[in-house]
Amino acid sequence: MLKKIKNHWFKLVVGFQIVFVIYGIYRNNRIDYLMNGRTKKNKAIIMHISDGTAIHCLPSAKYYYYVQNTKYYFSNDGKFNHLKKGDTILIKYSLEDPSKSRVIDKYYMKKYHHLRNQ
């Protein structure tokens, strides 16, 4: 009886992992599609930088930006360890769905220009 319960939990956990992976692939493909369409550049402000040691497991930065007085939040994977909370980066966002964006210049601030070629 106990083996059956463990087997069901195992199947459930594996099922959730498969759904999670499929959703991640769909999300990345959707963002790539939107970023290859019509986009516009904008400044964004760093809210939080993750070094990858927490649950997320990849280094990333969370940021916010405004489009027509609407505030949007997004995050991108990558090393942002030279930045601090409140620093400005340059992003591009989709005109079709402004809530989707990508960082195009994390050395946008003048004080970080010297790091661009490293």
CSV table of C-alpha atoms in Angstrom, one decimal:
chain,number,residue,atom,x,y,z
A,1,MET,CA,0.0,0.0,0.0
A,2,LEU,CA,2.8,2.4,0.9
A,3,LYS,CA,4.6,1.6,-2.3
A,4,LYS,CA,1.5,2.6,-4.3
A,5,ILE,CA,1.2,5.9,-2.6
A,6,LYS,CA,4.9,6.7,-3.2
A,7,ASN,CA,4.5,5.7,-6.8
A,8,HIS,CA,1.5,8.0,-7.2
A,9,TRP,CA,3.4,10.9,-5.6
A,10,PHE,CA,6.3,10.2,-7.9
A,11,LYS,CA,4.1,10.3,-11.0
A,12,LEU,CA,2.5,13.5,-9.8
A,13,VAL,CA,5.8,15.3,-9.2
A,14,VAL,CA,7.2,14.1,-12.5
A,15,GLY,CA,4.0,15.3,-14.2
A,16,PHE,CA,4.3,18.8,-12.6
A,17,GLN,CA,7.9,19.0,-13.7
A,18,ILE,CA,7.0,18.1,-17.3
A,19,VAL,CA,4.2,20.8,-17.3
A,20,PHE,CA,6.7,23.3,-15.9
A,21,VAL,CA,9.3,22.6,-18.6
A,22,ILE,CA,6.7,22.8,-21.4
A,23,TYR,CA,5.4,26.1,-20.0
A,24,GLY,CA,9.0,27.5,-19.8
A,25,ILE,CA,9.6,26.6,-23.4
A,26,TYR,CA,6.3,28.1,-24.5
A,27,ARG,CA,7.0,31.3,-22.5
A,28,ASN,CA,10.5,31.7,-24.0
A,29,ASN,CA,9.2,31.0,-27.6
A,30,ARG,CA,6.4,33.6,-27.1
A,31,ILE,CA,8.8,36.2,-25.8
A,32,ASP,CA,11.2,35.5,-28.8
A,33,TYR,CA,8.3,35.9,-31.2
A,34,LEU,CA,7.3,39.2,-29.6
A,35,MET,CA,10.8,40.5,-29.6
A,36,ASN,CA,11.3,39.7,-33.3
A,37,GLY,CA,8.2,41.8,-34.1
A,38,ARG,CA,7.8,45.5,-33.6
A,39,THR,CA,9.6,46.8,-30.5
A,40,LYS,CA,10.6,50.0,-28.9
A,41,LYS,CA,13.5,51.0,-26.6
A,42,ASN,CA,13.0,52.3,-23.1
A,43,LYS,CA,14.8,52.8,-19.8
A,44,ALA,CA,14.2,50.4,-16.9
A,45,ILE,CA,15.1,50.6,-13.3
A,46,ILE,CA,16.6,47.6,-11.4
A,47,MET,CA,14.5,46.4,-8.5
A,48,HIS,CA,16.3,43.2,-7.5
A,49,ILE,CA,19.4,41.2,-8.6
A,50,SER,CA,19.7,37.5,-7.9
A,51,ASP,CA,23.1,35.8,-8.0
A,52,GLY,CA,21.6,32.4,-8.8
A,53,THR,CA,22.0,30.8,-5.4
A,54,ALA,CA,18.3,31.0,-4.4
A,55,ILE,CA,15.4,29.0,-5.8
A,56,HIS,CA,15.6,30.4,-9.3
A,57,CYS,CA,19.1,28.9,-9.8
A,58,LEU,CA,20.0,31.3,-12.6
A,59,PRO,CA,21.5,34.8,-12.1
A,60,SER,CA,18.8,37.4,-13.1
A,61,ALA,CA,17.6,40.9,-12.6
A,62,LYS,CA,14.1,42.1,-11.9
A,63,TYR,CA,13.2,45.6,-13.2
A,64,TYR,CA,10.4,47.9,-13.9
A,65,TYR,CA,9.6,50.4,-16.7
A,66,TYR,CA,6.8,52.6,-17.8
A,67,VAL,CA,4.9,52.6,-21.1
A,68,GLN,CA,2.2,55.3,-21.5
A,69,ASN,CA,2.0,55.8,-17.7
A,70,THR,CA,1.5,52.1,-17.1
A,71,LYS,CA,4.2,50.4,-14.9
A,72,TYR,CA,5.4,47.0,-16.0
A,73,TYR,CA,7.6,44.5,-14.2
A,74,PHE,CA,9.8,41.9,-15.8
A,75,SER,CA,13.0,39.9,-15.3
A,76,ASN,CA,15.8,38.7,-17.5
A,77,ASP,CA,18.4,35.9,-16.8
A,78,GLY,CA,22.0,36.9,-17.0
A,79,LYS,CA,24.8,38.3,-14.9
A,80,PHE,CA,24.0,41.7,-13.5
A,81,ASN,CA,26.3,41.6,-10.5
A,82,HIS,CA,28.0,45.0,-11.4
A,83,LEU,CA,24.6,46.7,-11.0
A,84,LYS,CA,22.8,47.8,-7.9
A,85,LYS,CA,19.2,48.4,-7.0
A,86,GLY,CA,18.0,51.6,-8.6
A,87,ASP,CA,20.4,51.5,-11.5
A,88,THR,CA,19.2,52.2,-15.1
A,89,ILE,CA,19.4,49.7,-18.0
A,90,LEU,CA,18.2,49.9,-21.6
A,91,ILE,CA,15.5,47.5,-22.7
A,92,LYS,CA,13.3,46.8,-25.7
A,93,TYR,CA,9.7,45.9,-25.2
A,94,SER,CA,7.1,44.5,-27.5
A,95,LEU,CA,4.6,47.0,-29.0
A,96,GLU,CA,2.1,44.1,-29.3
A,97,ASP,CA,2.5,43.2,-25.6
A,98,PRO,CA,4.4,45.8,-23.6
A,99,SER,CA,4.6,43.5,-20.6
A,100,LYS,CA,7.3,41.5,-22.4
A,101,SER,CA,10.8,42.9,-22.7
A,102,ARG,CA,14.5,42.1,-23.0
A,103,VAL,CA,17.6,43.8,-21.8
A,104,ILE,CA,19.6,45.2,-24.6
A,105,ASP,CA,22.2,47.3,-22.7
A,106,LYS,CA,23.0,46.6,-19.1
A,107,TYR,CA,25.9,49.0,-19.3
A,108,TYR,CA,23.6,51.9,-20.2
A,109,MET,CA,24.6,54.1,-17.3
A,110,LYS,CA,27.6,56.3,-17.9
A,111,LYS,CA,29.4,54.9,-14.8
A,112,TYR,CA,29.3,51.4,-16.3
A,113,HIS,CA,30.4,52.2,-19.9
A,114,HIS,CA,34.0,51.1,-19.1
A,115,LEU,CA,32.7,47.5,-18.4
A,116,ARG,CA,31.1,47.2,-21.8
A,117,ASN,CA,34.1,45.5,-23.5
A,118,GLN,CA,35.1,43.2,-20.7
